[in-house]
Amino acid sequence: MNQSFFIKTYGCQMNEYDSEKLNDLLEYNGYKASKNFEESDIAILNTCHIRKKASEKLYSDLGRLSKFKENKKKLGKRMQIIVTGCVAQAEGDEILKRNKSVDYIFGPQSFHKLPKILKKSNSDKVYNDFLCENKFSSLIPSKSKEVSKLITIQEGCDKFCSFCVVPYTRGAEFSRSVENIYAETIALVKNGAKELTLLGQNVSSYESNVIKDGIRKKIRLGDLCQILSHIQGLERIRYLTSHPIDIDDNLLDQHKKNPKLMPFLHLPIQSGSDRILKKMNRKHSKTFYLSLIEKIKKIKKNMAFSSDFIVGYPGETDNDFQESLEVIEKVRFASSYSFKYSPRPGTPSSLKDSLIDCDVVDRRLKEMQSILNKHQTEFNLSFIDKTVDVLFSGKGKKPNQYVGRTPHLQPVHVLSSENLVGKLLSVKLEDLTSYSFHGRLSA
Ligand code: SAH
Ligand code: SF4
Ligand code: F3S
């Protein structure tokens, strides 16, 4: 009988993409996807290392799973436990030392080896090389029929922000070839995809080459968006996550003239204080960031922005924190994420001893989040009674209810007796309940 597997995914969209790809590879090799760990012969944890809380989830899940494995063994049944993702890359052997029931460890660029290793039961337990090229050339076309799809076009990071583990867990920047991305997009669109989110830890640093008429041409993110937008049936293109210093005119030019490129930009700043930005090794100042936003708004009037903030970076004073709030007041983000600083092993900032008192960090985070939420609500309220394009991607919880997204990524619920999945329609936004709208199809 076919062995079954279940993958639990933590972390960012890049992990979601990897899990989907691993799922496809395992199914292709004769394994069967199951609904939970309890019903599976192979339990896979695709992990995230970004903050302490994220990576600790692995060990609590491993505790539970290893007991389950023992009980299964008593009944004469076998279960294999596999750890993949960013904790696998960062901690490797350490995971095996902390939990003996783990069978194999695969870093994010090595998970494609899993089906083969499972078949020949290898004595090596840890696989964590950094060769992205091998991974992407081993992936198989997706059978998914989803309307909105993620596609990794770039991996790794060369920026080395002082707080961040990504350069160590995902390795150096690597851009997939245009041909490879194009082929995957064509397959997705054939299956019904209408929206594509191009993913990369540093997606705006995307760079590859194509040879045209014997001449080598450099392809940046803007060029790639232009190439993909010619694919018939693909209605929307998004990209995630950008670093402010990599946003170039090539990309902005596309925002100006390519209607398929959505007017929403996630552009993390992390802090509004130049002093802290310097300590973070962010390579941009507050003024650079604010002028970039102004420049983009001039090019694309309806562009909305979101950001990431870290609160309580070592040495952050009340004054530094106020400067972050000032940036928030100036930009008025459509939405944003804010995190408590978490010291991560191996990062330069983890060596600093000027940690901020927990209560102070809690208070600052609460204050920041309440302002960010207020701005998000104001942004959303400004759309009430407006008619916008909504791409419907699935069914809602209620009968005859469908869910879609606006160009600015706002979720919208609409009632309809006709199936709306996959349709791009004009919707009048009528009500706002917390972060999602209720709307009516325009006549
Ligand atoms: N590549 C993106 C984001 C990567 S990680 C960028 O350049 O911004 C996603 C977010 O997690 C970061 O933007 C940052 O806000 C947060 N983050 C990363 N390391 C962190 C840490 N040590 N503590 C708290 N938040 C962190
Ligand atoms: Fe991490 Fe900075 Fe790279 Fe973003 S740019 S992934 S925050 S090191
Ligand atoms: Fe986490 Fe790795 Fe993504 S650390 S945020 S899963 S790149």
Coordinates of N, CA and C in Angstrom, one line a residue, residues 43-45 47 58-59 61-63 65-67 69 79-84 88 92-106 122-126:
A43 N 5.7 12.1 8.8 CA 5.3 13.4 9.3 C 6.4 14.4 8.9
I44 N 6.1 15.5 8.2 CA 7.1 16.5 7.8 C 6.8 17.8 8.4
L45 N 7.8 18.4 9.0 CA 7.6 19.7 9.7 C 8.5 20.7 8.9
T47 N 9.8 24.2 8.7 CA 9.9 25.1 9.9 C 10.4 26.5 9.5
L58 N 8.7 24.1 16.6 CA 9.2 22.8 16.1 C 9.4 21.8 17.3
Y59 N 10.0 22.3 18.4 CA 10.3 21.4 19.5 C 9.1 20.9 20.2
D61 N 6.1 20.6 18.8 CA 5.5 19.6 17.9 C 6.3 18.3 17.9
L62 N 7.6 18.4 18.0 CA 8.4 17.1 17.9 C 8.2 16.3 19.2
G63 N 8.0 17.0 20.3 CA 7.7 16.3 21.6 C 6.4 15.4 21.4
L65 N 5.0 14.5 18.6 CA 5.1 13.5 17.5 C 5.9 12.3 17.9
S66 N 7.0 12.6 18.7 CA 7.8 11.4 19.1 C 7.1 10.4 20.0
K67 N 6.2 11.0 20.9 CA 5.4 10.1 21.7 C 4.5 9.3 20.8
K69 N 5.0 8.5 17.7 CA 5.8 7.5 17.0 C 6.0 6.2 17.9
M79 N 6.6 5.0 11.8 CA 6.3 6.4 11.4 C 7.7 7.1 11.3
Q80 N 7.9 7.9 10.2 CA 9.1 8.6 10.0 C 8.9 10.1 10.2
I81 N 9.8 10.7 10.9 CA 9.7 12.2 11.2 C 10.8 12.9 10.4
I82 N 10.3 13.9 9.6 CA 11.3 14.6 8.8 C 11.2 16.1 9.2
V83 N 12.3 16.8 9.4 CA 12.3 18.2 9.6 C 12.9 18.9 8.4
T84 N 12.2 19.9 7.8 CA 12.8 20.6 6.7 C 12.6 22.1 7.0
A88 N 15.8 23.6 10.1 CA 16.6 22.4 9.7 C 17.9 22.9 9.2
G92 N 20.5 21.9 12.0 CA 21.0 20.6 11.5 C 21.0 19.6 12.6
D93 N 22.3 19.1 12.9 CA 22.5 18.0 13.9 C 21.9 18.3 15.2
E94 N 21.9 19.6 15.6 CA 21.3 20.0 16.9 C 19.9 19.4 17.2
I95 N 19.1 19.4 16.1 CA 17.8 18.9 16.2 C 17.8 17.4 16.5
L96 N 18.7 16.7 15.9 CA 18.9 15.2 16.1 C 19.3 15.0 17.6
K97 N 20.2 15.9 18.1 CA 20.6 15.7 19.5 C 19.5 16.0 20.4
R98 N 18.6 17.0 20.1 CA 17.5 17.3 21.0 C 16.4 16.3 21.0
N99 N 16.2 15.7 19.8 CA 15.1 14.7 19.7 C 15.5 13.6 18.8
K100 N 15.7 12.4 19.5 CA 16.2 11.2 18.8 C 15.3 10.6 17.8
S101 N 14.0 11.0 17.9 CA 13.0 10.3 17.0 C 13.0 10.9 15.6
V102 N 13.8 12.0 15.3 CA 13.8 12.6 14.0 C 14.6 11.7 13.0
D103 N 14.0 11.4 11.9 CA 14.7 10.5 10.9 C 15.6 11.2 10.0
Y104 N 15.1 12.3 9.4 CA 15.9 13.1 8.4 C 15.7 14.6 8.6
I105 N 16.8 15.3 8.2 CA 16.7 16.8 8.2 C 17.1 17.3 6.8
F106 N 16.3 18.1 6.3 CA 16.5 18.7 4.9 C 16.4 20.2 5.0
N122 N 18.8 5.9 3.6 CA 20.2 6.3 3.7 C 20.7 6.4 5.1
S123 N 22.0 6.2 5.2 CA 22.6 6.4 6.6 C 22.8 7.8 7.0
D124 N 23.0 8.7 5.9 CA 23.2 10.1 6.2 C 21.8 10.7 6.6
K125 N 21.8 11.5 7.7 CA 20.6 12.0 8.2 C 20.3 13.5 7.9
V126 N 21.4 14.3 7.6 CA 21.3 15.7 7.5 C 21.6 16.1 6.0

